[in-house]
XYZ file of C-alpha atoms in Angstrom:
715
model
C -46.666 112.570 -25.432
C -50.104 111.163 -24.507
C -50.397 107.695 -25.968
C -52.564 104.660 -25.430
C -51.074 101.905 -23.393
C -51.464 99.644 -26.541
C -49.453 101.898 -28.694
C -46.345 100.324 -30.344
C -42.914 101.418 -28.732
C -41.773 102.393 -32.268
C -44.900 104.488 -32.887
C -44.441 106.206 -29.560
C -40.959 107.084 -30.252
C -41.610 108.401 -33.852
C -44.509 110.455 -32.301
C -42.371 111.859 -29.616
C -39.533 112.496 -31.964
C -42.022 114.515 -34.179
C -43.455 116.296 -31.302
C -40.073 117.340 -30.033
C -38.905 118.394 -33.602
C -42.082 120.559 -34.180
C -41.657 122.122 -30.884
C -38.175 123.111 -31.802
C -39.291 124.621 -34.978
C -41.972 126.545 -33.256
C -39.621 127.805 -30.828
C -37.039 128.767 -33.760
C -39.734 130.628 -35.636
C -40.690 132.529 -32.602
C -37.411 134.255 -32.414
C -38.392 136.287 -35.461
C -41.984 137.201 -34.461
C -43.065 139.778 -31.993
C -44.969 138.581 -28.937
C -48.088 140.467 -30.079
C -48.662 138.283 -33.151
C -47.617 135.172 -31.962
C -51.078 134.054 -31.907
C -54.041 135.326 -33.999
C -57.501 135.352 -32.486
C -60.721 134.272 -34.303
C -61.949 137.821 -34.323
C -58.800 139.264 -35.949
C -58.776 136.562 -38.541
C -62.302 137.352 -39.530
C -61.390 141.005 -39.702
C -58.362 140.331 -41.683
C -55.907 141.666 -39.241
C -53.725 138.528 -38.822
C -49.982 138.624 -39.716
C -49.000 136.739 -42.837
C -49.099 132.953 -42.195
C -51.065 133.275 -38.829
C -54.122 131.245 -38.461
C -56.592 131.518 -35.456
C -56.070 129.366 -32.424
C -59.667 128.331 -32.135
C -59.008 125.476 -29.755
C -57.584 127.794 -27.080
C -60.795 130.000 -27.122
C -63.712 127.486 -26.838
C -67.263 129.173 -27.131
C -68.033 128.213 -23.650
C -64.970 129.849 -22.198
C -65.965 131.630 -18.888
C -66.195 135.424 -18.814
C -63.655 135.588 -16.009
C -60.997 133.954 -18.156
C -61.765 136.213 -21.052
C -61.505 139.212 -18.793
C -58.216 138.066 -17.451
C -56.978 137.515 -21.023
C -57.924 141.137 -21.871
C -56.152 142.440 -18.695
C -53.088 140.469 -19.626
C -53.069 141.676 -23.241
C -53.357 145.289 -21.939
C -50.489 144.831 -19.578
C -48.518 143.166 -22.246
C -48.793 146.384 -24.601
C -47.933 148.623 -21.931
C -44.295 149.978 -21.771
C -42.267 147.803 -19.609
C -40.099 149.346 -17.139
C -36.437 149.782 -18.326
C -34.381 146.753 -17.317
C -31.044 147.477 -15.614
C -27.798 147.365 -17.366
C -26.106 143.992 -17.543
C -23.243 144.885 -15.187
C -25.611 146.574 -12.646
C -28.185 143.729 -12.740
C -25.372 141.292 -12.074
C -24.075 143.123 -9.063
C -27.570 143.572 -7.861
C -28.316 140.039 -8.096
C -25.216 138.843 -6.494
C -25.897 141.125 -3.536
C -29.664 140.065 -3.146
C -29.137 136.313 -3.681
C -28.130 134.280 -0.595
C -28.283 130.897 -2.227
C -24.884 130.676 -4.015
C -26.384 129.443 -7.229
C -26.707 133.013 -8.642
C -22.744 133.287 -8.642
C -22.573 129.770 -9.739
C -24.710 130.729 -12.901
C -22.613 133.760 -13.629
C -19.410 131.754 -13.388
C -20.488 128.717 -15.431
C -23.191 129.929 -17.865
C -21.528 131.784 -20.656
C -24.805 133.116 -21.854
C -25.956 134.425 -18.583
C -25.586 138.125 -19.518
C -25.567 138.118 -23.315
C -28.187 138.969 -26.008
C -28.956 135.324 -26.268
C -30.765 135.287 -23.018
C -33.712 137.594 -24.096
C -34.261 135.365 -27.216
C -34.377 132.340 -24.983
C -36.824 133.882 -22.752
C -39.010 135.034 -25.680
C -39.131 131.639 -26.937
C -40.181 130.131 -23.627
C -42.693 133.008 -22.963
C -44.678 131.976 -26.053
C -45.706 128.595 -24.724
C -49.106 129.695 -23.072
C -50.058 130.904 -26.606
C -49.480 127.664 -28.226
C -51.290 125.191 -25.947
C -53.620 124.331 -28.794
C -50.741 123.321 -30.915
C -49.169 121.525 -28.039
C -52.457 119.863 -27.539
C -52.564 118.522 -31.104
C -48.930 117.230 -30.590
C -50.147 115.440 -27.337
C -48.003 117.597 -25.053
C -50.984 119.177 -23.316
C -54.028 117.591 -22.007
C -57.490 118.121 -23.681
C -60.077 120.339 -21.840
C -57.477 122.196 -19.691
C -56.432 125.798 -20.392
C -53.517 127.588 -18.796
C -55.439 130.930 -18.388
C -55.801 132.185 -14.833
C -53.402 129.655 -13.169
C -50.447 128.644 -15.403
C -47.547 131.017 -16.222
C -44.605 130.619 -18.576
C -42.618 129.050 -15.823
C -45.197 126.233 -15.363
C -45.576 125.676 -19.036
C -41.934 125.564 -19.788
C -41.212 122.979 -16.984
C -44.152 120.888 -17.772
C -43.517 120.759 -21.473
C -39.862 120.763 -21.621
C -38.849 118.870 -18.425
C -41.786 116.616 -17.606
C -43.037 115.763 -21.253
C -40.076 115.997 -23.477
C -37.014 115.375 -21.298
C -38.620 112.628 -19.184
C -40.424 111.510 -22.231
C -37.015 110.778 -23.790
C -35.846 108.878 -20.698
C -35.377 105.115 -20.637
C -35.033 102.978 -17.537
C -31.483 102.628 -16.405
C -30.013 99.365 -15.369
C -26.573 98.012 -14.116
C -24.980 98.660 -17.559
C -25.086 102.382 -16.656
C -22.941 101.910 -13.600
C -19.454 102.679 -15.063
C -16.139 101.349 -13.882
C -14.416 104.440 -12.110
C -11.286 105.825 -13.975
C -10.374 108.908 -12.196
C -10.750 110.928 -9.018
C -12.936 113.848 -8.260
C -11.746 117.511 -7.407
C -13.635 117.812 -4.023
C -13.546 121.708 -4.363
C -15.506 121.976 -7.683
C -18.735 122.366 -5.978
C -21.909 124.528 -5.988
C -23.241 125.536 -2.542
C -26.321 126.875 -0.926
C -25.832 127.955 2.432
C -24.847 124.592 4.345
C -25.350 122.342 1.184
C -22.423 121.628 -1.096
C -22.630 119.375 -4.227
C -20.175 118.480 -7.077
C -20.880 119.979 -10.536
C -20.386 116.772 -12.273
C -19.550 113.193 -11.829
C -16.161 111.695 -13.015
C -17.697 108.405 -13.215
C -20.093 109.703 -15.959
C -22.024 112.898 -16.408
C -24.664 113.242 -17.046
C -25.049 109.391 -17.868
C -28.933 109.854 -17.750
C -30.159 109.532 -21.330
C -29.882 106.448 -23.572
C -28.562 108.600 -26.507
C -25.548 110.037 -24.756
C -23.528 106.995 -26.001
C -23.333 108.721 -29.537
C -21.892 111.890 -28.005
C -18.135 112.053 -27.756
C -16.910 112.120 -24.087
C -14.832 115.199 -24.715
C -17.932 117.099 -25.672
C -19.860 115.888 -22.675
C -17.212 117.052 -20.446
C -16.777 120.395 -21.852
C -20.476 121.399 -22.578
C -22.586 119.456 -19.833
C -22.176 121.848 -17.012
C -22.507 125.024 -19.003
C -25.584 123.808 -20.749
C -27.159 122.480 -17.604
C -26.427 125.898 -15.894
C -27.833 127.911 -18.668
C -30.882 125.864 -19.026
C -31.779 126.206 -15.240
C -30.736 129.921 -15.330
C -33.208 130.461 -18.214
C -36.240 128.656 -16.407
C -35.387 130.423 -13.135
C -35.765 133.892 -14.881
C -39.295 132.942 -16.191
C -42.326 134.845 -14.735
C -40.154 136.767 -12.445
C -40.192 140.515 -12.419
C -37.594 142.143 -14.907
C -36.593 138.561 -15.840
C -33.756 138.428 -13.025
C -32.568 135.557 -11.183
C -33.342 137.043 -7.800
C -36.620 138.941 -8.588
C -40.026 138.202 -7.083
C -42.085 135.495 -8.855
C -45.904 135.571 -8.990
C -47.344 133.313 -6.487
C -50.696 134.942 -5.719
C -53.559 132.886 -4.509
C -56.458 134.677 -6.489
C -56.203 132.074 -9.579
C -59.479 130.163 -10.160
C -59.980 126.801 -8.726
C -60.067 125.508 -12.297
C -61.433 122.057 -11.687
C -64.784 123.727 -10.476
C -65.609 125.042 -13.981
C -64.324 121.994 -15.859
C -65.593 118.680 -17.123
C -63.477 116.870 -14.468
C -65.230 115.229 -11.631
C -62.466 115.695 -9.054
C -59.435 117.569 -8.507
C -57.517 114.391 -8.792
C -58.954 113.651 -12.193
C -57.815 117.279 -13.201
C -54.323 116.729 -12.017
C -54.042 113.221 -13.523
C -55.264 114.489 -16.901
C -51.602 115.791 -17.289
C -50.173 112.316 -16.805
C -52.629 109.637 -17.596
C -51.255 107.282 -20.279
C -48.186 109.421 -20.524
C -45.199 107.109 -21.172
C -41.297 107.375 -21.042
C -39.244 106.380 -24.025
C -39.530 102.673 -23.123
C -43.122 102.655 -22.273
C -43.111 102.989 -18.552
C -45.793 105.282 -16.931
C -44.599 108.537 -16.158
C -46.610 108.964 -12.952
C -45.337 106.278 -10.572
C -47.345 103.114 -10.199
C -49.808 103.233 -7.390
C -49.194 101.462 -4.244
C -52.207 102.370 -2.359
C -55.700 103.604 -3.549
C -56.570 106.348 -1.120
C -59.945 107.096 -2.891
C -61.466 104.283 -0.894
C -61.192 106.635 2.147
C -63.051 109.524 0.565
C -66.483 109.094 1.810
C -69.496 111.336 1.822
C -67.413 114.092 0.708
C -64.745 114.073 3.395
C -61.747 111.890 4.347
C -62.487 109.106 6.602
C -60.153 108.974 9.781
C -58.942 105.578 8.633
C -56.827 107.573 6.004
C -54.696 108.880 8.786
C -54.438 105.579 10.299
C -53.022 104.145 7.132
C -50.561 106.817 6.609
C -49.362 106.919 10.157
C -49.182 103.153 10.807
C -48.845 101.534 7.458
C -47.133 103.994 4.978
C -45.069 107.050 4.839
C -45.560 108.369 8.299
C -44.676 105.234 10.293
C -40.860 106.290 10.827
C -42.125 109.510 12.596
C -44.764 107.765 14.716
C -43.942 108.123 18.396
C -45.291 106.024 21.403
C -45.839 107.367 24.905
C -48.644 108.842 27.032
C -49.953 112.447 26.207
C -52.839 114.497 27.668
C -53.871 117.728 26.179
C -55.535 120.834 27.616
C -59.144 120.156 28.315
C -58.748 116.343 27.903
C -56.512 115.645 31.013
C -58.447 112.422 31.521
C -57.467 111.049 28.343
C -53.979 109.653 27.763
C -53.174 108.973 24.183
C -50.511 106.476 23.329
C -49.383 107.432 19.827
C -48.714 110.588 17.863
C -47.060 112.175 14.983
C -45.967 115.694 16.076
C -45.368 118.374 13.322
C -45.958 121.590 15.067
C -42.182 122.236 15.043
C -42.588 122.935 11.172
C -44.674 126.045 12.171
C -41.392 127.780 12.963
C -40.808 128.068 9.274
C -42.333 131.464 8.166
C -44.744 131.402 5.181
C -45.553 134.054 2.618
C -48.630 136.124 2.791
C -52.040 134.315 2.476
C -50.365 130.861 2.420
C -51.445 128.231 5.156
C -48.932 127.606 8.079
C -47.266 124.078 8.334
C -47.921 122.076 11.475
C -50.315 120.125 13.672
C -49.622 117.356 16.209
C -52.078 114.638 15.604
C -52.751 112.042 18.408
C -54.061 108.504 18.012
C -55.756 106.069 20.277
C -54.855 102.580 21.034
C -56.619 101.378 18.114
C -54.640 103.750 15.835
C -57.372 106.056 15.018
C -56.959 109.944 15.322
C -58.982 111.641 18.153
C -57.316 114.855 18.923
C -54.927 117.329 17.365
C -53.254 120.622 18.401
C -52.908 123.473 15.913
C -49.706 125.495 15.637
C -51.487 128.056 17.663
C -52.176 125.629 20.469
C -55.804 125.066 19.792
C -57.091 121.616 20.534
C -59.519 120.103 17.998
C -61.403 116.948 18.699
C -62.574 114.387 16.245
C -65.755 115.413 14.530
C -65.392 119.169 15.273
C -66.173 121.679 12.349
C -62.463 122.238 11.750
C -61.429 118.475 12.029
C -61.190 118.064 8.326
C -59.137 121.161 7.543
C -56.575 120.385 10.179
C -56.287 116.863 9.211
C -55.475 118.245 5.685
C -52.987 120.467 7.169
C -51.420 117.563 9.128
C -51.177 115.414 6.012
C -49.632 118.043 3.819
C -47.274 118.963 6.549
C -46.182 115.345 7.042
C -45.756 114.512 3.467
C -43.905 117.715 2.545
C -41.900 117.843 5.808
C -40.615 114.373 5.076
C -39.876 115.263 1.430
C -37.818 118.453 2.496
C -36.159 117.010 5.521
C -35.956 113.166 5.542
C -35.777 112.869 1.832
C -33.963 115.973 0.356
C -31.734 116.938 3.001
C -31.081 113.887 5.016
C -31.049 111.261 2.263
C -29.795 113.113 -0.799
C -27.214 115.358 0.727
C -26.459 114.077 4.258
C -26.173 110.507 3.142
C -25.762 110.040 -0.659
C -23.894 113.185 -1.458
C -21.366 112.569 1.338
C -20.721 108.988 0.135
C -20.351 109.958 -3.521
C -18.154 112.974 -3.036
C -15.800 111.579 -0.378
C -15.306 108.217 -2.189
C -14.639 109.685 -5.580
C -12.361 112.452 -4.046
C -10.041 110.348 -1.903
C -10.336 106.736 -3.046
C -8.375 105.725 -6.162
C -10.383 104.421 -9.100
C -9.181 100.886 -8.887
C -9.514 100.672 -5.057
C -11.850 97.785 -4.154
C -13.873 100.314 -1.717
C -14.134 102.669 -4.613
C -15.620 100.018 -6.849
C -18.004 98.938 -4.215
C -19.083 102.221 -3.380
C -20.003 102.834 -7.065
C -22.873 100.666 -6.719
C -24.423 102.699 -3.931
C -23.565 106.171 -5.370
C -24.455 105.723 -8.885
C -26.270 108.835 -10.317
C -26.140 110.622 -6.896
C -23.943 113.608 -8.022
C -26.019 114.105 -11.229
C -29.491 114.143 -9.410
C -28.174 116.333 -6.568
C -26.847 118.817 -8.957
C -30.411 119.142 -10.555
C -31.691 119.378 -6.901
C -29.336 122.229 -6.179
C -30.868 124.307 -9.131
C -34.562 123.230 -8.731
C -35.038 122.043 -5.077
C -32.376 123.986 -2.860
C -31.819 127.107 -4.979
C -34.468 129.847 -4.841
C -36.980 130.895 -7.429
C -37.139 127.284 -8.808
C -39.522 124.413 -8.392
C -39.601 123.770 -4.837
C -39.466 127.351 -3.815
C -42.392 128.134 -5.901
C -44.396 125.030 -4.866
C -43.933 125.599 -1.144
C -45.107 128.546 0.983
C -41.766 129.256 2.914
C -40.602 132.938 2.985
C -37.037 132.625 3.708
C -36.384 129.631 1.308
C -32.736 129.802 0.881
C -32.256 129.845 4.679
C -33.687 126.440 4.972
C -30.608 125.141 3.502
C -28.806 126.476 6.611
C -31.583 125.614 9.216
C -32.369 121.983 8.200
C -28.893 120.575 8.102
C -28.176 122.112 11.588
C -31.322 120.493 13.046
C -30.924 117.140 11.767
C -29.623 114.272 14.072
C -26.583 112.225 13.209
C -27.723 109.339 11.129
C -27.247 106.743 13.882
C -29.278 109.002 16.264
C -32.354 109.407 14.030
C -34.929 107.605 16.205
C -36.399 105.291 13.495
C -32.840 104.444 12.253
C -31.622 103.959 15.796
C -34.398 101.339 16.478
C -33.361 99.432 13.370
C -29.672 99.173 14.085
C -29.362 99.312 17.795
C -30.512 96.280 19.800
C -31.101 98.259 23.029
C -33.146 100.748 21.153
C -35.197 97.996 19.239
C -36.094 96.452 22.584
C -37.474 99.667 23.726
C -39.686 100.176 20.780
C -43.399 99.811 21.413
C -44.629 96.378 20.426
C -47.194 97.840 18.043
C -44.441 99.758 16.206
C -42.339 96.676 15.964
C -45.097 94.983 14.024
C -45.759 97.822 11.575
C -44.401 97.190 7.898
C -41.730 99.844 7.990
C -39.902 98.395 11.080
C -40.633 94.754 10.461
C -39.515 94.823 6.827
C -36.734 97.185 7.256
C -35.209 94.852 9.837
C -34.908 92.247 7.100
C -33.139 94.681 4.649
C -30.926 96.085 7.324
C -29.820 92.507 8.338
C -28.803 91.727 4.639
C -26.888 94.934 4.371
C -25.045 94.294 7.730
C -23.910 90.910 6.467
C -22.686 92.489 3.263
C -20.696 95.131 4.980
C -19.285 92.630 7.406
C -18.084 90.549 4.373
C -16.611 93.656 2.801
C -14.651 94.742 5.877
C -13.307 91.235 6.326
C -11.956 91.231 2.865
C -10.577 94.779 2.835
C -9.249 95.092 6.411
C -5.425 95.106 5.016
C -6.420 98.118 2.812
C -7.492 100.258 5.870
C -4.714 99.510 8.536
C -1.090 98.331 8.125
C 0.182 95.040 9.807
C 1.333 97.409 12.747
C -2.182 98.780 13.041
C -1.409 102.158 11.553
C -3.692 103.970 9.114
C -3.049 103.239 5.427
C -2.389 106.717 3.660
C -5.471 106.365 1.733
C -7.667 105.682 4.871
C -6.523 108.785 6.512
C -7.306 110.933 3.437
C -10.833 109.094 3.125
C -11.447 109.671 6.772
C -10.461 113.428 6.729
C -12.480 113.985 3.607
C -15.595 112.572 5.330
C -15.112 114.513 8.675
C -14.498 117.632 6.610
C -17.566 117.447 4.433
C -19.793 116.632 7.586
C -18.304 119.661 9.404
C -18.414 121.878 6.449
C -22.414 121.287 6.175
C -22.699 121.769 9.886
C -24.147 118.242 10.308
C -23.935 116.540 13.670
C -21.192 114.149 13.862
C -20.204 111.126 16.044
C -17.583 112.620 18.413
C -15.513 109.537 18.000
C -14.688 110.213 14.395
C -12.921 113.575 15.556
C -10.730 111.856 18.266
C -7.026 112.764 17.290
C -5.935 109.546 19.117
C -8.521 107.291 17.196
C -6.760 104.097 16.218
C -7.122 102.354 12.882
C -9.001 99.409 14.386
C -11.347 101.707 16.161
C -12.105 103.563 13.040
C -12.620 100.470 11.208
C -15.260 99.380 13.664
C -17.009 102.876 13.543
C -16.914 102.792 9.692
C -18.495 99.280 9.576
C -21.267 100.335 11.768
C -22.052 103.598 9.991
C -21.479 102.085 6.385
C -24.292 99.573 6.633
C -26.601 102.552 7.937
C -25.539 104.773 4.905
C -26.379 101.865 2.596
C -29.767 101.586 4.057
C -30.261 105.284 3.872
C -29.659 105.325 0.137
C -31.821 102.173 -0.661
C -34.751 101.203 1.732
C -35.056 104.533 3.479
C -34.990 106.491 0.228
C -37.992 104.574 -0.954
C -39.971 105.075 2.344
C -39.368 108.808 2.330
C -39.354 109.391 -1.419
C -42.390 107.532 -2.791
C -45.004 110.318 -2.755
C -46.957 109.917 -5.998
C -49.922 108.277 -4.275
C -50.396 111.317 -1.967
C -49.798 114.188 -4.349
C -51.934 112.853 -7.084
C -54.840 114.417 -5.239
C -54.637 118.144 -4.018
C -57.245 117.630 -1.468
C -55.321 114.743 0.075
C -52.055 116.525 0.399
C -50.149 119.319 -1.219
C -47.043 121.520 -0.705
C -48.897 124.703 -0.085
C -52.385 126.075 0.215
C -54.408 129.194 0.823
C -55.038 129.530 4.624
C -58.356 128.023 5.421
C -58.724 125.861 2.083
C -58.371 122.217 2.515
C -56.758 121.712 -0.980
C -53.869 122.860 -3.104
C -54.269 125.606 -5.634
C -53.386 124.615 -9.331
C -50.369 126.810 -9.718
C -48.333 125.565 -6.887
C -49.842 121.955 -6.901
C -48.710 121.422 -10.715
C -45.142 122.628 -10.110
C -44.907 119.910 -7.509
C -45.979 117.205 -9.868
C -43.275 118.054 -12.061
C -40.809 117.258 -9.153
C -42.604 114.021 -8.540
C -42.275 112.571 -11.971
C -38.570 113.434 -12.270
C -38.063 111.698 -9.045
C -40.039 108.649 -10.118
C -37.887 107.524 -12.948
C -36.714 103.811 -12.985
C -33.197 103.280 -11.864
C -30.812 100.323 -11.423
C -32.207 97.930 -8.857
C -30.291 96.969 -5.624
C -30.839 93.339 -6.701
C -28.898 93.460 -9.841
C -25.691 92.005 -11.097
C -22.852 94.615 -10.680
C -19.840 92.195 -10.725
C -18.502 93.975 -13.789
C -17.259 96.639 -11.384
C -14.933 94.133 -9.674
C -12.757 93.526 -12.644
C -9.343 95.120 -12.640
C -9.289 96.128 -8.975
C -5.969 96.705 -7.257
C -5.372 94.693 -5.316
C -7.214 91.872 -7.330
C -10.197 90.765 -4.980
C -12.552 89.982 -8.029
C -13.481 86.495 -6.948
C -14.070 87.369 -3.212
C -16.128 90.437 -4.233
C -18.074 88.520 -6.903
C -19.049 85.759 -4.310
C -19.914 88.463 -1.793
C -22.310 90.154 -4.064
C -23.899 86.798 -5.180
C -24.407 85.923 -1.447
C -26.034 89.298 -0.909
C -28.328 88.986 -3.866
C -29.476 85.473 -2.578
C -30.222 86.938 0.660
C -32.285 89.851 -1.010
C -34.435 87.239 -2.697
C -35.322 85.709 0.511
C -36.087 89.171 1.898
C -38.488 89.640 -1.215
C -40.142 86.178 -0.573
C -40.761 87.122 3.056
C -42.180 90.546 2.305
C -44.380 88.954 -0.239
C -45.732 86.512 2.171
C -46.478 89.264 4.790
C -48.333 91.419 2.272
C -50.508 88.546 1.469
C -51.907 88.843 4.989
C -51.831 92.691 5.015
C -55.013 94.712 4.447
C -52.742 97.706 3.470
C -49.879 96.398 1.200
C -46.476 97.920 1.539
C -43.573 96.981 -0.763
C -41.215 99.995 0.268
C -38.615 97.665 1.634
C -38.893 94.853 -1.040
C -35.681 94.417 -3.211
C -37.968 93.976 -6.050
C -38.684 97.668 -6.158
C -35.486 99.062 -4.489
C -33.141 101.216 -6.449
C -29.375 100.450 -5.487
C -28.651 104.292 -4.934
C -30.016 107.720 -4.766
C -30.077 108.376 -8.330
C -33.560 109.979 -8.866
């Protein structure tokens, strides 16, 4: 709930508890009320037409409410009273949904949620559907911002996700540290997975599921094991059916772009102020800001009602876009005499078809030698020069395409599934719980299975958060197209430049000096030393004295290659050689492992820190109406919920995980403990050097600083 920064932690906790309890009571009472008398208007109260116990919701209908909002309310009330179309029988509905859905999650829901097709579902939907009618009550409870009304832009889906997921669930979250990283005790069944097209993810983590909230410790393990997956599946199933025709899993959801641009008739000065009203002063259970702390203040680039070109310079050369920045020599039609040395090309994203009325992704943006944008090419091939009438609009399209394209490909698919999911699933499935490699991998795979399962429902499966926030028409197919388009990890250009000396030497001198490359080289070096130490200590566990594969090594290698091929990822051909010797495998594994570890730590921060960009709908958003240089409130607010969930505080890379090294078989505790202590000492030097560099930088960048780096993909 919204609290002042000076509120006591105990007061915050009591208030949040009471808010949650009150909401539960309201929801329970709703089960006995009809939708028509869930709220009583001021006019009905005056006429004596309210049901017993109902009181007017005066705060939801201010005297100054715009006529357009009142007309839409009247229209909604009329539609609500109209007879609904008869829903299909349960068996027919299930068969139809399984036939229509291409995501794999529909079948998963019917298999794992015992309430998916029972009389309970309508009651749950009825409870959630009442949320738009009680925003006045939610406001008094601190769960809805003052001065903002859901009419004309927010549906039941948005209200339920914001209140239940962002405010209540994340509000009860407390920062996790090394104590949450459990000592493994068993192995994972690699076949117990959910899948959407080419993406496969385990349902639960044998090292602890969900292992997310602080109060889980009071719940018996046998209950968590039995109830966690069904409850999670039913919860996401209920949300997915909201604001969908016929309340089905695979129906069409409302995503029209005729909603009001609500900020224009409100008391908020900017669209960013309107968005941040939902999160300003909102805290998690331990008092941490729910919206991530700001690294860069982009408001300084908004001058004379437009974004200065220095903004794109900052994004491309100093912040989130640097790993996609290319050097070369390019000329464009009509400007053949001008060769431009840098670009970030995004027109390839225009191949992803968008829904009607939404703007198309794309734009190739070209920079001069000073790093300022001077020309761009639209998805239709039109060349626009700096200062042209359409310059500001297409820069907005480029910013939104860049940040969202990175979120979808580099963050979600490459980092969460290609790197973290593969590491977590293969190590738990084929490496025994007491094995030193399994214990080591527990640090870098902590929480990955849990967060990726949430992502399967909300970010990969259709009709949920990412689908509704983005404009893509064939959403489920992205999980086939994106994995097949991605390079092998060692061939991703930015990664290759960091780990391959010849590629580094070929990198443009300007790029070498940029924060991403310069700081990441420090982190990669520390990770390389860590992995080298690990391989020296565990060499006898990979190969026999005769140079043959140990049985466990063969199983682990087989599981990794099977999962890579199952997802249609590109793979190093060496890994598939039938005559690959054990020593050759160790050499390949060492080279790849430190890349994987960089992917789940520094790279994850580089591609995953997006709060500074998405706080302002005119700076960047996930979808927009064609021709408008800002995101509409419906889609943009859904995106903010994704951001706060992926911004929770997690165990840091520079933490003490030596408890994991006790009881290993064979006993390598002393060697592993020293190895980790040496690594932490090197990380401290990395932190100091990045701090020194930032003292001289005009645009600060802490993305590679161990001070902020999580040790795994756990958010």
